[in-house]
Amino acid sequence: MVFFKHTLSAICVFLLALVVADPQSITHNETFVPDAVLRVSTSNISQSCYPSKSTVLVNGTSPGPELRIKEGITYWIRVYNDMTHQNLTMHWHGLTQAMAPFADGTPQASQWPIPPLHFFDYEMLVPIGMAGTYFYHSHVGFQAVSATGPLIVEEDQVPCAYQYDEDKTVFLQDVFTKDDSTIEAGLVASPLSWSGETDMILVNGKGGGSANGTVCNASLSSINVQPGKTYRLRFIGATTLTFASLAFEGHDLEIIEADGHYTQPHNTSFLQLGTGQRFSALLHTKLNPEKSTYYLQLESRERPTLTRGFAVLNYGPKPSTPFTPPSQPPLTLPNTTLGFLDYELHPFSAPTDGAFPTAQEVTRRVTLTVHQRVSGQTVWIQNQYDWTDAFPAEPYLVSLYKNDSIEFPSMQRALSNNGIDPISRAFPAQIGEVLEIVIQNTGADSGGLDVHPYHAHGAHYWDLGSGNGSYDAAANEARIAASGPPVQRDTTMLYRYAMKTTNGTVMGWRAWRLRVSQPGVWMVHCHILQHMLMGMQTLWVMGNKTEVLGKVGYPDVAGYLQYGGSVYGNASRWPSVVHFTDSWVDEQ
Ligand SMILES: *[C@@H]1O[C@H](CO)[C@@H](O)[C@H](O)[C@H]1NC(C)=O
Ligand SMILES: *[C@@H]1O[C@H](CO)[C@@H](O)[C@H](O)[C@H]1NC(C)=O
Ligand SMILES: *[C@@H]1O[C@H](CO)[C@@H](O)[C@H](O)[C@H]1NC(C)=O
Ligand SMILES: *[C@@H]1O[C@H](CO)[C@@H](O)[C@H](O)[C@H]1NC(C)=O
Ligand SMILES: *[C@@H]1O[C@H](CO)[C@@H](O)[C@H](O)[C@H]1NC(C)=O
Ligand SMILES: *[C@@H]1O[C@H](CO)[C@@H](O)[C@H](O)[C@H]1NC(C)=O
Ligand SMILES: *[C@@H]1O[C@H](CO)[C@@H](O)[C@H](O)[C@H]1NC(C)=O
Ligand SMILES: *[C@@H]1O[C@H](CO)[C@@H](O)[C@H](O)[C@H]1NC(C)=O
Ligand SMILES: *[C@@H]1O[C@H](CO)[C@@H](O)[C@H](O)[C@H]1NC(C)=O
Ligand SMILES: *[C@@H]1O[C@H](CO)[C@@H](O)[C@H](O)[C@H]1NC(C)=O
Ligand SMILES: *[C@@H]1O[C@H](CO)[C@@H](O)[C@H](O)[C@H]1NC(C)=O
Ligand SMILES: *[C@@H]1O[C@H](CO)[C@@H](O)[C@H](O)[C@H]1NC(C)=O
Ligand SMILES: [Cu+2]
């Protein structure tokens, strides 16, 4: 669904802000009209070649409807949990959400989940300059495998950096034969019972091809184009596991955006898209196509079996019968994955002075040493700690407000423990610090290595690149100086540089740099859902107690502090919520 508000609303927000200095709870009764509504339910459906099973859907489909919003304007999106036996949240993947602390959709960090048969009004305001390609997904259990959909942020006043005739979304998802509850139970079982490999890669909800050599002859999505035009294709990596390599027959791509930031144009014959990543690329269609259909071929990388899917770039009329996969794959996609686009993508506009912090400005480096531990239950740990759905007992931000089960993270304790406070299990950071976060791959207990798309909530990071071994700050700075400024991202890959090494051997890093400016409680985690459920998540508390909790006084947030509290509406009660962006706009 597309919905637009007039620029006037932005002005209204500003005027209102002058009046409402101290936001109070506002009841969203029948006079309140949300900007969009999403209804989440379960249904037995069949995807691709696979038998029907219980699946979490948004507005009855997977992916759910596309949302289009504009930067610089406050939106309220009402999310109904129509399920009778499952909790729900909605996360707005890539949006920073710094101005609406309870609206990030993380059940372990920012909010209690929406109870069955309740709804929650999510507030969002995308800062000017962050128009781009995003998506939404549940952050509960394995629901995001299907409970997800595109979220496109458009420019309000400034023109788009690039010109094109039309934009189209290419939304990638995985299908598994097992249902969500079986997968979840298996991942926390001792010993581990794996989810199985991806049975098919879907494009816009459809897909066929082959999985581990078994043919799946299901109908394909069609991307309909006309000759001699320029299309902006918005690729969204909403897979749960698949690190996809993909290319079109006979057409190159010109990358123009990565994770919500315009880049200088970069031509490529193929793309790699990890879980959680997004790219926009211009596709220039042929003036005189030799045939009416060309395949888009997608393959999983860095997994023990190969899953191959297809979609169709269609110049012709809408076919009378659906397109099906080719009998032979038309393309040979590159097998290597290492360092894709690192040091090659640059911001569309050179960063303004001071925006990209220099190496000299870095005040602290935190290394996240990731490791797979097998001792009964198989878990992924970072600096010796895992973070599974079983921890913490209540959302972290709620605990900080209530000052009950979790102590505010201590910087002093963290500084002597590799950046993590062992008591509160958080990574604290101070406003004004310039952090380097280095994610360091190591051999598992078994010696195995894996690939991880690391995703950050709360802010986008300057992506400093990746390499084998361990991070060498001076060498990397020289490389950046020679190649030009990096882009800001919210999800980038930690690679593996061998299939196997020995237990604990340090092999492969990724580095980010950030000037800490927005107080809040933010997750940083691997975006592979299986790995998340196996503990591969961290929590960061940016800012001190006053900065994190002081924005709104305690009485106003009381409704957020209990499961099913007054901020959650249901059939007999309207929700009472704080309008956070009013005070946020006021402060700017
Ligand atoms: C989702 O469905 C509801 C009704 O069930 C509808 O009101 C709403 O507009 C739909 N949302 C979108 C984004 O299309
Ligand atoms: C509905 O909410 C508005 C705004 O909070 C308020 O002004 C109005 O009185 C409420 N209406 C009812 C019927 O409660
Ligand atoms: C969905 O399928 C399960 C078995 O897989 C079955 O128990 C259940 O009744 C089905 N639900 C509906 C609404 O058909
Ligand atoms: C929903 O969340 C609440 C609060 O965390 C928890 O007590 C409850 O067990 C959850 N329900 C389900 C079905 O997971
Ligand atoms: C893939 O296929 C091979 C050969 O048929 C089989 O041995 C293997 O178990 C399959 N792997 C998976 C994960 O299904
Ligand atoms: C990318 O390819 C297009 C043709 O498809 C060409 O016009 C353009 O100049 C190329 N851009 C760069 C940066 O090489
Ligand atoms: C591609 O790389 C994988 C390791 O990630 C390896 O197992 C496989 O044999 C390679 N395939 C080819 C065709 O080189
Ligand atoms: C897939 O099925 C269609 C009919 O639905 C058939 O025409 C086509 O030959 C099949 N393709 C393969 C690779 O089996
Ligand atoms: C929070 O709790 C600790 C002890 O658990 C207490 O020392 C401290 O004063 C409390 N802070 C506030 C603001 O209530
Ligand atoms: C791997 O190394 C860690 C740290 O030295 C050690 O605690 C663990 O027992 C080792 N695992 C195995 C399987 O040897
Ligand atoms: C990474 O470094 C290790 C140790 O030096 C080496 O064994 C491995 O081959 C390297 N991998 C790549 C892809 O260069
Ligand atoms: C938090 O930092 C601000 C500004 O840096 C300072 O004014 C305030 O006293 C600090 N609060 C606490 C609890 O340390
Ligand atoms: Cu991972």
mmCIF file of N, CA and C in Angstrom, residues 535-576:
data_model
loop_
_atom_site.group_PDB
_atom_site.id
_atom_site.type_symbol
_atom_site.label_atom_id
_atom_site.label_comp_id
_atom_site.label_asym_id
_atom_site.label_seq_id
_atom_site.Cartn_x
_atom_site.Cartn_y
_atom_site.Cartn_z
ATOM 1 N N GLY A 535 21.920 -17.721 20.504
ATOM 2 C CA GLY A 535 22.667 -16.837 21.399
ATOM 3 C C GLY A 535 23.482 -15.740 20.757
ATOM 4 N N MET A 536 23.470 -15.627 19.412
ATOM 5 C CA MET A 536 24.388 -14.709 18.745
ATOM 6 C C MET A 536 23.843 -13.276 18.698
ATOM 7 N N GLN A 537 23.653 -12.697 19.903
ATOM 8 C CA GLN A 537 23.112 -11.349 20.013
ATOM 9 C C GLN A 537 23.828 -10.631 21.153
ATOM 10 N N THR A 538 23.981 -9.308 20.990
ATOM 11 C CA THR A 538 24.521 -8.500 22.079
ATOM 12 C C THR A 538 23.607 -7.297 22.282
ATOM 13 N N LEU A 539 23.738 -6.680 23.438
ATOM 14 C CA LEU A 539 22.928 -5.504 23.738
ATOM 15 C C LEU A 539 23.847 -4.366 24.161
ATOM 16 N N TRP A 540 23.589 -3.198 23.597
ATOM 17 C CA TRP A 540 24.407 -2.016 23.860
ATOM 18 C C TRP A 540 23.556 -0.952 24.538
ATOM 19 N N VAL A 541 24.112 -0.339 25.565
ATOM 20 C CA VAL A 541 23.421 0.768 26.226
ATOM 21 C C VAL A 541 24.257 2.012 25.975
ATOM 22 N N MET A 542 23.714 2.913 25.166
ATOM 23 C CA MET A 542 24.459 4.110 24.784
ATOM 24 C C MET A 542 23.936 5.292 25.580
ATOM 25 N N GLY A 543 24.827 5.940 26.300
ATOM 26 C CA GLY A 543 24.424 7.059 27.158
ATOM 27 C C GLY A 543 24.342 6.617 28.604
ATOM 28 N N ASN A 544 24.392 7.618 29.512
ATOM 29 C CA ASN A 544 24.280 7.299 30.935
ATOM 30 C C ASN A 544 22.800 7.259 31.339
ATOM 31 N N LYS A 545 22.581 7.032 32.615
ATOM 32 C CA LYS A 545 21.222 6.813 33.107
ATOM 33 C C LYS A 545 20.287 7.990 32.776
ATOM 34 N N THR A 546 20.776 9.201 32.997
ATOM 35 C CA THR A 546 19.942 10.379 32.721
ATOM 36 C C THR A 546 19.630 10.459 31.234
ATOM 37 N N GLU A 547 20.631 10.191 30.422
ATOM 38 C CA GLU A 547 20.430 10.332 28.984
ATOM 39 C C GLU A 547 19.497 9.251 28.435
ATOM 40 N N VAL A 548 19.631 8.034 28.950
ATOM 41 C CA VAL A 548 18.818 6.932 28.431
ATOM 42 C C VAL A 548 17.388 7.003 28.963
ATOM 43 N N LEU A 549 17.246 7.319 30.248
ATOM 44 C CA LEU A 549 15.925 7.225 30.876
ATOM 45 C C LEU A 549 15.281 8.574 31.149
ATOM 46 N N GLY A 550 16.045 9.649 30.996
ATOM 47 C CA GLY A 550 15.547 10.939 31.441
ATOM 48 C C GLY A 550 14.636 11.666 30.481
ATOM 49 N N LYS A 551 14.512 11.144 29.250
ATOM 50 C CA LYS A 551 13.746 11.887 28.252
ATOM 51 C C LYS A 551 12.298 12.096 28.668
ATOM 52 N N VAL A 552 11.723 11.071 29.232
ATOM 53 C CA VAL A 552 10.327 11.156 29.644
ATOM 54 C C VAL A 552 10.252 10.637 31.075
ATOM 55 N N GLY A 553 9.575 11.383 31.926
ATOM 56 C CA GLY A 553 9.499 10.998 33.332
ATOM 57 C C GLY A 553 8.782 9.672 33.534
ATOM 58 N N TYR A 554 9.034 9.028 34.631
ATOM 59 C CA TYR A 554 8.519 7.704 34.934
ATOM 60 C C TYR A 554 6.997 7.559 34.766
ATOM 61 N N PRO A 555 6.173 8.478 35.293
ATOM 62 C CA PRO A 555 4.721 8.245 35.208
ATOM 63 C C PRO A 555 4.241 8.065 33.775
ATOM 64 N N ASP A 556 4.835 8.796 32.835
ATOM 65 C CA ASP A 556 4.388 8.718 31.454
ATOM 66 C C ASP A 556 4.668 7.377 30.801
ATOM 67 N N VAL A 557 5.681 6.675 31.282
ATOM 68 C CA VAL A 557 6.036 5.429 30.627
ATOM 69 C C VAL A 557 5.486 4.205 31.356
ATOM 70 N N ALA A 558 4.720 4.413 32.420
ATOM 71 C CA ALA A 558 4.229 3.283 33.213
ATOM 72 C C ALA A 558 3.525 2.229 32.353
ATOM 73 N N GLY A 559 2.775 2.682 31.371
ATOM 74 C CA GLY A 559 2.023 1.755 30.519
ATOM 75 C C GLY A 559 2.904 0.847 29.678
ATOM 76 N N TYR A 560 4.173 1.212 29.533
ATOM 77 C CA TYR A 560 5.107 0.397 28.741
ATOM 78 C C TYR A 560 5.781 -0.670 29.594
ATOM 79 N N LEU A 561 5.641 -0.547 30.917
ATOM 80 C CA LEU A 561 6.509 -1.336 31.789
ATOM 81 C C LEU A 561 5.942 -2.688 32.198
ATOM 82 N N GLN A 562 4.695 -2.963 31.833
ATOM 83 C CA GLN A 562 4.228 -4.324 32.108
ATOM 84 C C GLN A 562 3.692 -4.985 30.850
ATOM 85 N N TYR A 563 3.836 -6.307 30.815
ATOM 86 C CA TYR A 563 3.352 -7.106 29.691
ATOM 87 C C TYR A 563 1.839 -6.882 29.575
ATOM 88 N N GLY A 564 1.376 -6.440 28.421
ATOM 89 C CA GLY A 564 -0.048 -6.150 28.255
ATOM 90 C C GLY A 564 -0.478 -4.856 28.937
ATOM 91 N N GLY A 565 0.484 -3.978 29.254
ATOM 92 C CA GLY A 565 0.177 -2.695 29.897
ATOM 93 C C GLY A 565 -0.712 -1.804 29.027
ATOM 94 N N SER A 566 -1.006 -0.600 29.545
ATOM 95 C CA SER A 566 -2.028 0.249 28.921
ATOM 96 C C SER A 566 -1.635 0.801 27.549
ATOM 97 N N VAL A 567 -0.380 0.572 27.114
ATOM 98 C CA VAL A 567 -0.008 0.998 25.759
ATOM 99 C C VAL A 567 -0.444 -0.029 24.713
ATOM 100 N N TYR A 568 -0.906 -1.190 25.188
ATOM 101 C CA TYR A 568 -1.371 -2.233 24.265
ATOM 102 C C TYR A 568 -2.896 -2.202 24.228
ATOM 103 N N GLY A 569 -3.471 -1.973 23.060
ATOM 104 C CA GLY A 569 -4.918 -1.949 22.933
ATOM 105 C C GLY A 569 -5.459 -3.348 22.718
ATOM 106 N N ASN A 570 -6.751 -3.499 22.955
ATOM 107 C CA ASN A 570 -7.424 -4.752 22.604
ATOM 108 C C ASN A 570 -8.877 -4.445 22.286
ATOM 109 N N ALA A 571 -9.703 -5.462 22.141
ATOM 110 C CA ALA A 571 -11.085 -5.262 21.688
ATOM 111 C C ALA A 571 -11.863 -4.336 22.609
ATOM 112 N N SER A 572 -11.497 -4.268 23.876
ATOM 113 C CA SER A 572 -12.299 -3.451 24.795
ATOM 114 C C SER A 572 -11.548 -2.246 25.348
ATOM 115 N N ARG A 573 -10.320 -1.999 24.856
ATOM 116 C CA ARG A 573 -9.552 -0.885 25.416
ATOM 117 C C ARG A 573 -8.710 -0.188 24.352
ATOM 118 N N TRP A 574 -8.800 1.153 24.320
ATOM 119 C CA TRP A 574 -7.900 1.914 23.446
ATOM 120 C C TRP A 574 -6.557 2.056 24.163
ATOM 121 N N PRO A 575 -5.467 2.056 23.417
ATOM 122 C CA PRO A 575 -4.161 2.227 24.062
ATOM 123 C C PRO A 575 -3.871 3.688 24.419
ATOM 124 N N SER A 576 -3.122 3.894 25.493
ATOM 125 C CA SER A 576 -2.648 5.235 25.857
ATOM 126 C C SER A 576 -1.144 5.255 25.682
#
